[in-house]
Coordinates of N, CA and C in Angstrom, one line a residue:
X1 N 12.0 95.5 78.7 CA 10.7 95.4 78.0 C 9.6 95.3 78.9
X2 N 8.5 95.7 78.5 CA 7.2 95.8 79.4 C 6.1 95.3 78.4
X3 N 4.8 94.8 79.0 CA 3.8 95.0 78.4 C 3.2 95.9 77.5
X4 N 2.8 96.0 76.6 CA 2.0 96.7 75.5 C 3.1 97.6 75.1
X5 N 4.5 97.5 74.8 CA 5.3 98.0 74.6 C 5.7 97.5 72.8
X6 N 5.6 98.5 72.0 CA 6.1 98.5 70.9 C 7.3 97.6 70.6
X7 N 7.5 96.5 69.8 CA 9.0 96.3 69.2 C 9.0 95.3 68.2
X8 N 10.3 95.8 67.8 CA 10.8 94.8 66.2 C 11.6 94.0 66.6
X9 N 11.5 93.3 65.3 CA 12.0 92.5 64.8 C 13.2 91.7 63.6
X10 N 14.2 92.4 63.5 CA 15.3 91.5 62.4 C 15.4 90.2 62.5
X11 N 15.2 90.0 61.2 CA 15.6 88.2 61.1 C 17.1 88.8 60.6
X12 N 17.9 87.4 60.4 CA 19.3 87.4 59.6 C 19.7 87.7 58.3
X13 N 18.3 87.1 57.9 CA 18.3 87.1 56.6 C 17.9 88.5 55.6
X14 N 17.7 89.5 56.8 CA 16.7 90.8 55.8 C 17.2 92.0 57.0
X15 N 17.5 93.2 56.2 CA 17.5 94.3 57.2 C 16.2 95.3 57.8
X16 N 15.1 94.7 56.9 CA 13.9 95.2 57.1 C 13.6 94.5 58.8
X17 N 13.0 96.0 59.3 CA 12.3 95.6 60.9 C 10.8 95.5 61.0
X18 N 10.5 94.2 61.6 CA 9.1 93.7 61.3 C 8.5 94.3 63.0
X19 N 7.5 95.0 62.7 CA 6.6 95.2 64.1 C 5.6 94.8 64.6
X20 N 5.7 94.8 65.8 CA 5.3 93.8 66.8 C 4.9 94.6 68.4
X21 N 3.9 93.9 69.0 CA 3.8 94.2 70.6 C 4.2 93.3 71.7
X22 N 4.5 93.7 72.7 CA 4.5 93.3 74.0 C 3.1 92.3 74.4
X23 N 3.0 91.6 74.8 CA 1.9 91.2 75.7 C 2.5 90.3 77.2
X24 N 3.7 90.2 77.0 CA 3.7 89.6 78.4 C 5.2 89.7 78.5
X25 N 6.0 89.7 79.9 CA 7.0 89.3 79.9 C 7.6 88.4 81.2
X26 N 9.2 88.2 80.9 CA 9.5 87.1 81.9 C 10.9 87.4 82.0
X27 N 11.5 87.1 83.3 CA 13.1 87.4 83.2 C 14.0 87.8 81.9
X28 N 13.9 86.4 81.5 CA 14.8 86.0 80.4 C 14.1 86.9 78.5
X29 N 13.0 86.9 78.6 CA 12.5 87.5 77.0 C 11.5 88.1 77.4
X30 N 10.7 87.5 76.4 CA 8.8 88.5 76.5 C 8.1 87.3 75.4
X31 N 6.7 87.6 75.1 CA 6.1 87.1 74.1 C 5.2 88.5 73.7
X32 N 5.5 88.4 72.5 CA 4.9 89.5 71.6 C 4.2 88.8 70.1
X33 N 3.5 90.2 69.7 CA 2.3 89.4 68.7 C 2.9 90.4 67.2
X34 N 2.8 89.7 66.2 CA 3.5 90.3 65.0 C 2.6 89.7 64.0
X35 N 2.6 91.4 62.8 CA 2.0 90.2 61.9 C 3.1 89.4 60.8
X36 N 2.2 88.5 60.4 CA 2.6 87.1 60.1 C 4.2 87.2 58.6
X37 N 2.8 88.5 57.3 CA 3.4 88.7 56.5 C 4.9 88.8 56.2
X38 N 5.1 87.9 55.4 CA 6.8 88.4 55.1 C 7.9 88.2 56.2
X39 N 7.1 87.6 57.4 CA 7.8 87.1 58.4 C 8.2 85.9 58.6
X40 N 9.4 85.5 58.6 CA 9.7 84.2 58.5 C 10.8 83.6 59.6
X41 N 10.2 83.3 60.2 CA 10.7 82.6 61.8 C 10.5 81.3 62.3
X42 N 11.6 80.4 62.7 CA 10.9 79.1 63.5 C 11.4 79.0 64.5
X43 N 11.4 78.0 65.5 CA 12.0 77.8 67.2 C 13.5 78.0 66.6
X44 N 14.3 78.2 67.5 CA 15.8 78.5 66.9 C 16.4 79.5 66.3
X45 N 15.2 80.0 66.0 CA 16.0 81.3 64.9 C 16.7 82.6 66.0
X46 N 17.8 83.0 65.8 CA 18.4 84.1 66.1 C 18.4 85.1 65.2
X47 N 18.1 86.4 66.2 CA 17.5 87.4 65.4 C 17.9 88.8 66.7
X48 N 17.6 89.7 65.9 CA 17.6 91.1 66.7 C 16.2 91.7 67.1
X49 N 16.3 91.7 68.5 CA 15.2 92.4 68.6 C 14.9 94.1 68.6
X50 N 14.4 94.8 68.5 CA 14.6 96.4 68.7 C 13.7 97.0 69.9
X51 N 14.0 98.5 70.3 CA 12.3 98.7 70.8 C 13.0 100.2 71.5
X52 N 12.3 100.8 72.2 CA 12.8 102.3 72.6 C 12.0 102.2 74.1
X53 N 13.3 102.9 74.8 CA 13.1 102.9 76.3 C 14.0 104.4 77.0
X54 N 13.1 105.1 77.2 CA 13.8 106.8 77.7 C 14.2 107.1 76.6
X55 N 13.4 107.4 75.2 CA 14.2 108.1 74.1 C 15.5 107.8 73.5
X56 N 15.6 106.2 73.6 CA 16.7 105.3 73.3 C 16.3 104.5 72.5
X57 N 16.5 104.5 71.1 CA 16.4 103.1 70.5 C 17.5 101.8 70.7
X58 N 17.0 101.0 71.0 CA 18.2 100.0 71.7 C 17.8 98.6 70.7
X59 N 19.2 97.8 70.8 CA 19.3 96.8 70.1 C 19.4 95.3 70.9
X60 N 19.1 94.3 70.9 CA 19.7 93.2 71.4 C 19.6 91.6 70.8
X61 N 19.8 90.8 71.3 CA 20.3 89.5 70.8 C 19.5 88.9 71.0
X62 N 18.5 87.9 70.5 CA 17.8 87.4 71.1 C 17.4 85.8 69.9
X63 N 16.8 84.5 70.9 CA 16.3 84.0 70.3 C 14.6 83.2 69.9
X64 N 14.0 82.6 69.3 CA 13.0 82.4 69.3 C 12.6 81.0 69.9
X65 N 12.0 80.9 70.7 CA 11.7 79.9 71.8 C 10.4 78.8 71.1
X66 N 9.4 79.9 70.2 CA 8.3 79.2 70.0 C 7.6 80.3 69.0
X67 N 6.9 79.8 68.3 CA 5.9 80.0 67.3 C 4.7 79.6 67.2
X68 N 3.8 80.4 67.5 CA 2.0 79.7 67.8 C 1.3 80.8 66.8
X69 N 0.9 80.1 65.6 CA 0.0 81.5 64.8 C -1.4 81.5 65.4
X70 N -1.9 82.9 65.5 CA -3.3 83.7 66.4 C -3.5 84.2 64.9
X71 N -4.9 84.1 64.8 CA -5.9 84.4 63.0 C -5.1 83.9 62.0
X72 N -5.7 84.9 60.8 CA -4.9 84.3 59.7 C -3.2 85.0 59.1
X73 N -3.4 86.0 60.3 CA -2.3 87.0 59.8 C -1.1 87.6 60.8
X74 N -1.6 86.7 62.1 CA -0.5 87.2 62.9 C 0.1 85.6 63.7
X75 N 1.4 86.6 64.3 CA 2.0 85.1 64.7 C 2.0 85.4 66.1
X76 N 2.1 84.7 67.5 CA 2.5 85.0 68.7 C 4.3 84.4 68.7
X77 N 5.1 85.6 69.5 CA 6.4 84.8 69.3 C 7.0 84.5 70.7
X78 N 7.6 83.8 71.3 CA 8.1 83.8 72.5 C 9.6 84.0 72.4
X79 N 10.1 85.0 72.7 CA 11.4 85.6 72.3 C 12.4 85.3 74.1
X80 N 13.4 84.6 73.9 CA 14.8 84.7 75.2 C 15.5 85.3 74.5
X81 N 16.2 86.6 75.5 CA 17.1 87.7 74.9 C 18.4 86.7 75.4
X82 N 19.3 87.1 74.5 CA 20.5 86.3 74.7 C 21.7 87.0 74.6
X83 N 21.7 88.2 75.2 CA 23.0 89.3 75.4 C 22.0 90.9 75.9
X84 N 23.5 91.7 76.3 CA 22.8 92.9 76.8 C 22.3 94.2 75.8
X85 N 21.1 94.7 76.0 CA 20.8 95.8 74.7 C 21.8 96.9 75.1
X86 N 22.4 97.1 73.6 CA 23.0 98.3 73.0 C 22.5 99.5 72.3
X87 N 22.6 100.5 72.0 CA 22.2 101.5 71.0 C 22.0 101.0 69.8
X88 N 20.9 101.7 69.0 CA 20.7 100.9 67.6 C 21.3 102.4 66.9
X89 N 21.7 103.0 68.0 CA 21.5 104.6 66.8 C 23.2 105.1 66.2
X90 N 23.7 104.6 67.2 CA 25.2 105.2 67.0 C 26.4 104.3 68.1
X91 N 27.4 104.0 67.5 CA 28.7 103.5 68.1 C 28.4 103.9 69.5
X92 N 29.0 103.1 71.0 CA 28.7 103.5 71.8 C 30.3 103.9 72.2
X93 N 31.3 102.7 71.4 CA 32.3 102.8 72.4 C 33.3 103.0 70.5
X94 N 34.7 103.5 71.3 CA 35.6 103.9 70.0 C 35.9 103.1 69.8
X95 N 36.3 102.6 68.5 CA 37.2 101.7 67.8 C 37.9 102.0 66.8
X96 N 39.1 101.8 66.9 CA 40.9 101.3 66.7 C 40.8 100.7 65.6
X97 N 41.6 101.0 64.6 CA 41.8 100.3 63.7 C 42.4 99.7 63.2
X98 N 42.7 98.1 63.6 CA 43.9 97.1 63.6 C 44.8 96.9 62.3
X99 N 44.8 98.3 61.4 CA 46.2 97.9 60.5 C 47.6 98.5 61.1
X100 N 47.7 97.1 60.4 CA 49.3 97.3 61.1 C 49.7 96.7 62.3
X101 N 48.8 96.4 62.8 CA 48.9 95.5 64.4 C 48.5 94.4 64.4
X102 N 48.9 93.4 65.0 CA 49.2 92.0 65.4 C 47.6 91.7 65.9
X103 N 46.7 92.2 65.0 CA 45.6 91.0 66.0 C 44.7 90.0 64.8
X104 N 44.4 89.0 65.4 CA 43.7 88.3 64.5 C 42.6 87.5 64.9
X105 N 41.8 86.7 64.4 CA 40.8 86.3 65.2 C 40.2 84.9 64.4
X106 N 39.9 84.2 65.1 CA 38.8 82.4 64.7 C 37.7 82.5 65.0
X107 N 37.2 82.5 64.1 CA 35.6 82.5 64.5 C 35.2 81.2 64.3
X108 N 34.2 80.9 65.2 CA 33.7 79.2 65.2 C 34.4 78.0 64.6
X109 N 34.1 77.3 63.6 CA 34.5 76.1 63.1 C 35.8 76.6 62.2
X110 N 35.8 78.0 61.5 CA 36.3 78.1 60.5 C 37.9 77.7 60.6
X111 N 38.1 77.0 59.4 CA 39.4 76.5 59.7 C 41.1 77.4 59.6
X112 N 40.6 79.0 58.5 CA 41.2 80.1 59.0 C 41.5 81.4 59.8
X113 N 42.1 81.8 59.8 CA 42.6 82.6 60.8 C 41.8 84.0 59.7
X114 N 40.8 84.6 60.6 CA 40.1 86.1 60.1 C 40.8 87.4 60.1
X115 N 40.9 88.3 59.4 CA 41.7 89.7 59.7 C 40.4 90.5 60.3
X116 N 41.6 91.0 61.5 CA 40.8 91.7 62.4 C 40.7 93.5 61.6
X117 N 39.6 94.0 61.6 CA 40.1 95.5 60.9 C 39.6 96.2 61.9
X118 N 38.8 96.0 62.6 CA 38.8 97.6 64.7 C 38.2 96.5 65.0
X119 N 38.8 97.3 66.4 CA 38.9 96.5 67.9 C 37.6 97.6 69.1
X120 N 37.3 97.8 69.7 CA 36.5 98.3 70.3 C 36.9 98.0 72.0
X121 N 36.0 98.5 72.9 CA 36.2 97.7 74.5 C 34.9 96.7 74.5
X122 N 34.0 96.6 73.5 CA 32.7 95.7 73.9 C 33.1 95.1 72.3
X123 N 33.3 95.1 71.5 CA 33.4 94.3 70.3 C 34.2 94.2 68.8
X124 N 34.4 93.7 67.8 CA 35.6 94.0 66.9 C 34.7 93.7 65.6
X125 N 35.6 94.0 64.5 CA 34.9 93.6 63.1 C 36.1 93.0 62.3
X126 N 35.5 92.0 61.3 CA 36.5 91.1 60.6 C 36.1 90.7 59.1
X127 N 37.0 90.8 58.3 CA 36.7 89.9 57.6 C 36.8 88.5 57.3
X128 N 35.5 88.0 56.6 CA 35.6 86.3 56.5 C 34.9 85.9 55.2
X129 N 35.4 84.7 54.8 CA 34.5 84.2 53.8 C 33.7 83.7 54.6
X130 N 33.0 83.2 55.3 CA 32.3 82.3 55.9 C 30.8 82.9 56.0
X131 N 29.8 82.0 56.0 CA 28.7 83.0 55.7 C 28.1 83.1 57.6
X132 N 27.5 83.9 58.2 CA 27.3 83.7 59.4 C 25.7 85.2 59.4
X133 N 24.9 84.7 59.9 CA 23.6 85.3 59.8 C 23.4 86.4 60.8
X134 N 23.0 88.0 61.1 CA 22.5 88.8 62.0 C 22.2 88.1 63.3
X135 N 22.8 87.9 64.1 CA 22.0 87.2 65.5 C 23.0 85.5 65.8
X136 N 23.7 85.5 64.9 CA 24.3 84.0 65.1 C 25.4 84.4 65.9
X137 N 25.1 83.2 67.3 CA 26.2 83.4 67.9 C 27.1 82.0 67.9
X138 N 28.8 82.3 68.2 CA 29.5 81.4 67.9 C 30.5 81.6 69.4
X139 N 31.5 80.8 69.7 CA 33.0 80.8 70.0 C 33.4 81.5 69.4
X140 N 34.4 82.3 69.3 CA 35.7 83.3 68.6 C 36.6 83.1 69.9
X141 N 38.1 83.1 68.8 CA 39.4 83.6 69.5 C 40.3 84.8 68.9
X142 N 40.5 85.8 69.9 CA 40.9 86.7 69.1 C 42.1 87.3 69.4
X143 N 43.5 86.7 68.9 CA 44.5 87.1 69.2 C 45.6 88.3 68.9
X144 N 45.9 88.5 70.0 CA 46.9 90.2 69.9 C 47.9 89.7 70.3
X145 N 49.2 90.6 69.5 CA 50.6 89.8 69.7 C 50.8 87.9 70.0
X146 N 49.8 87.9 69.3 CA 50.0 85.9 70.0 C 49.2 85.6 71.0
X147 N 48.7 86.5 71.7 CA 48.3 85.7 72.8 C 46.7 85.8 72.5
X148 N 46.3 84.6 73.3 CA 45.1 84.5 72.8 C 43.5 84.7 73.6
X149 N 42.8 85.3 73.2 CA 42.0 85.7 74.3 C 40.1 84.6 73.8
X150 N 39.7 83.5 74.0 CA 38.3 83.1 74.3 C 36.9 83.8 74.6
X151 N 36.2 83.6 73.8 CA 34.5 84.0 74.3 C 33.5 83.6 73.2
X152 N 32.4 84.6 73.6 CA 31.1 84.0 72.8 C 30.5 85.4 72.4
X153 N 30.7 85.5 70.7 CA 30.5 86.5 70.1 C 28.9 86.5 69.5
X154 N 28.6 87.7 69.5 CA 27.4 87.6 68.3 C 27.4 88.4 67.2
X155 N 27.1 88.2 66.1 CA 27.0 89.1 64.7 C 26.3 90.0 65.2
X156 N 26.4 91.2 64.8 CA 25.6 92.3 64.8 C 25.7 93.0 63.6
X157 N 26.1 92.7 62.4 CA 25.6 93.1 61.3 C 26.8 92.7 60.6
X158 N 26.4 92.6 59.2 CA 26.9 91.5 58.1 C 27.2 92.4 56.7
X159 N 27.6 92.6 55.7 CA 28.0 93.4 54.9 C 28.8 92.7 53.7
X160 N 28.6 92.7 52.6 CA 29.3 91.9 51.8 C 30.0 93.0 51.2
X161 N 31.8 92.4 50.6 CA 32.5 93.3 50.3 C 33.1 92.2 49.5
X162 N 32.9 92.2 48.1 CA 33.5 91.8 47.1 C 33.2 90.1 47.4
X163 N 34.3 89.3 47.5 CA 34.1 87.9 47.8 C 34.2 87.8 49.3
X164 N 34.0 88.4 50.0 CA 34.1 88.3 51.5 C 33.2 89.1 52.4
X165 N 32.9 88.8 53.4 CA 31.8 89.4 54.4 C 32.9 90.3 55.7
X166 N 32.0 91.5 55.9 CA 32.5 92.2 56.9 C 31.6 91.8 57.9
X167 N 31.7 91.3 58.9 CA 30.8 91.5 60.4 C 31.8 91.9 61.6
X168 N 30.2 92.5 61.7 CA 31.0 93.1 63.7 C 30.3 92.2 64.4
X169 N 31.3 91.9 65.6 CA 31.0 91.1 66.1 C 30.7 91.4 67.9
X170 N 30.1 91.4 68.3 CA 29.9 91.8 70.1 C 30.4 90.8 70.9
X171 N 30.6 90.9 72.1 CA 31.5 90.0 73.0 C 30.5 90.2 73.7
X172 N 30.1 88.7 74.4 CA 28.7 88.6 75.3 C 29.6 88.2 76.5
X173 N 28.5 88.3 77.7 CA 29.4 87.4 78.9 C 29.0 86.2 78.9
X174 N 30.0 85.9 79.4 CA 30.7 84.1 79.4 C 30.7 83.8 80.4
X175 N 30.4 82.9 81.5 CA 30.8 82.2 82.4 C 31.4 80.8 82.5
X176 N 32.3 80.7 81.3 CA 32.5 79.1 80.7 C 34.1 79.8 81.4
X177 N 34.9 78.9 82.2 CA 36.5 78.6 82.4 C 36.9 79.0 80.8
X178 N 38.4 79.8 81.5 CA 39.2 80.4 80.4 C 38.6 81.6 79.2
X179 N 37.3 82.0 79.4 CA 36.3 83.0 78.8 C 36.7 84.2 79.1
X180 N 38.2 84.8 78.5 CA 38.8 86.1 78.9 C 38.7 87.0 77.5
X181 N 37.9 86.7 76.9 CA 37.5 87.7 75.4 C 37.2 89.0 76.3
X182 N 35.9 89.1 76.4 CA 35.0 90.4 76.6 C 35.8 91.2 77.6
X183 N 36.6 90.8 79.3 CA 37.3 91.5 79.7 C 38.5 91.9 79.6
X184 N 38.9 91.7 78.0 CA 40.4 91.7 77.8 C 40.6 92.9 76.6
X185 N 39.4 93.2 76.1 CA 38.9 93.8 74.6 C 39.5 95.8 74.9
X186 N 38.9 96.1 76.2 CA 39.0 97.2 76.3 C 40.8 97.4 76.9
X187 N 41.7 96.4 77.2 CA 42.9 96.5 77.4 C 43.3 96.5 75.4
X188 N 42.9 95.4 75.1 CA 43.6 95.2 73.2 C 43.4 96.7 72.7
X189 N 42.2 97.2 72.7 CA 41.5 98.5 72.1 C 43.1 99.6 72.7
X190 N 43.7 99.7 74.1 CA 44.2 100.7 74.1 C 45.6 100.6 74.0
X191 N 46.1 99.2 73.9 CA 47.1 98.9 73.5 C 47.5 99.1 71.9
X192 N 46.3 99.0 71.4 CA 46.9 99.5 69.8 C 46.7 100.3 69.8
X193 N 45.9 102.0 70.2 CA 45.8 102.9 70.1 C 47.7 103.1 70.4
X194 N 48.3 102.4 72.0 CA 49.5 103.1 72.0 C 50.3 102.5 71.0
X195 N 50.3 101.6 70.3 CA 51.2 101.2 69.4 C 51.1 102.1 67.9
X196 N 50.3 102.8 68.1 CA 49.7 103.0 67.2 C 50.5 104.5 66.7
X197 N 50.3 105.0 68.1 CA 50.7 106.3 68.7 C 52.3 106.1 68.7
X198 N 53.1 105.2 69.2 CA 54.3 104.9 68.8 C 55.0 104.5 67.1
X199 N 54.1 104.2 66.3 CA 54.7 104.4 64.9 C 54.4 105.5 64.9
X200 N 53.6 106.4 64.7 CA 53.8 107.2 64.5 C 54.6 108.7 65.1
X201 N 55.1 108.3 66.0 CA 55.9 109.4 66.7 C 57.2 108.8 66.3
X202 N 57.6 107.6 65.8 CA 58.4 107.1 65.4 C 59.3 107.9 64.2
X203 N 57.7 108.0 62.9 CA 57.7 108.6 62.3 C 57.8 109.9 61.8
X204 N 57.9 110.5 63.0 CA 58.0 112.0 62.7 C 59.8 112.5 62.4

């Protein structure tokens, strides 16, 4: 991100993207000016940011540092990105789709065990009752054949299906001991493809 550079804004709560500019940046985020309407943001909030760079719309994680309203109608926001930008436009990496195979997964506090339904090399999707917002990041454990793999996921989009929520989930890097989620994702991904590939040649 750069100065006077166009970008949005997702909150958790809404799939609408709120627009906004660049006016300054720093390692870790930027501060940009938005107007105010219909925007509903405080320190803490996790949210997505958007914005386009070489004819890429890109997506990332980020959170809100600070809130200072400028006139009656706009807000200044001080935004730290909190994972790496992805494509907003299209899947980047394939994902597998875990029926029939042994993976499962814990997301944060929740006291059950989630069904995993695709696996990816950078992220997976699950179902949960549990309610968890656009931008909320947690701990997950996500286990194949039993074994168990650690990290720090973020929602990247949320979907309600009957009495249960679908989210996908992204694998951020981790520098915490025993944080073998994110580099373990693209071995799970091709491991079920070949198990996958083995029922059914089984089957023939």
């Amino acid at each position: 991100m750069k100065p006077d550079m166009d970008i949005f804004l997702r909150t958790p709560d809404s799939s609408k993207l709120h627009p906004g500019k660049v006016f300054a940046t720093c390692d870790k985020g930027c501060n940009a000016v938005f107007e105010s309407n219909s925007l509903d943001v405080e320190e803490g909030t996790e949210l997505f940011v958007y914005y386009e760079i070489r004819r890429r719309f890109l997506q990332q994680p980020a959170r809100v540092l600070s809130v200072t309203p400028e006139e009656e109608t706009r807000l200044r926001i001080e935004l730290e990105t909190t994972g790496d930008p992805v494509s907003a436009e299209s899947r980047e990496c394939y994902r597998v789709s875990c029926y029939a195979a042994d993976v499962k997964a814990q997301l944060g506090e929740e006291p059950e065990m989630c069904e995993v339904l695709d696996v990816s090399a950078t992220g997976f999707a699950v179902f949960s009752t549990a309610e968890h917002g656009v931008g909320k990041m947690f701990q997950a454990t996500l286990y194949h054949n039993g074994n168990p793999f650690h990290g720090t996921v973020v929602v990247q989009s949320a979907r309600e299906f009957g009495k249960k929520m679908r989210y996908g989930l992204r694998a951020l890097d981790d520098q915490r001991p025993k944080a073998t989620l994110k580099s373990a994702l693209n071995r799970i991904n091709l491991s079920v493809q070949r198990e996958q590939a083995a029922r059914l040649s089984g089957n023939r």
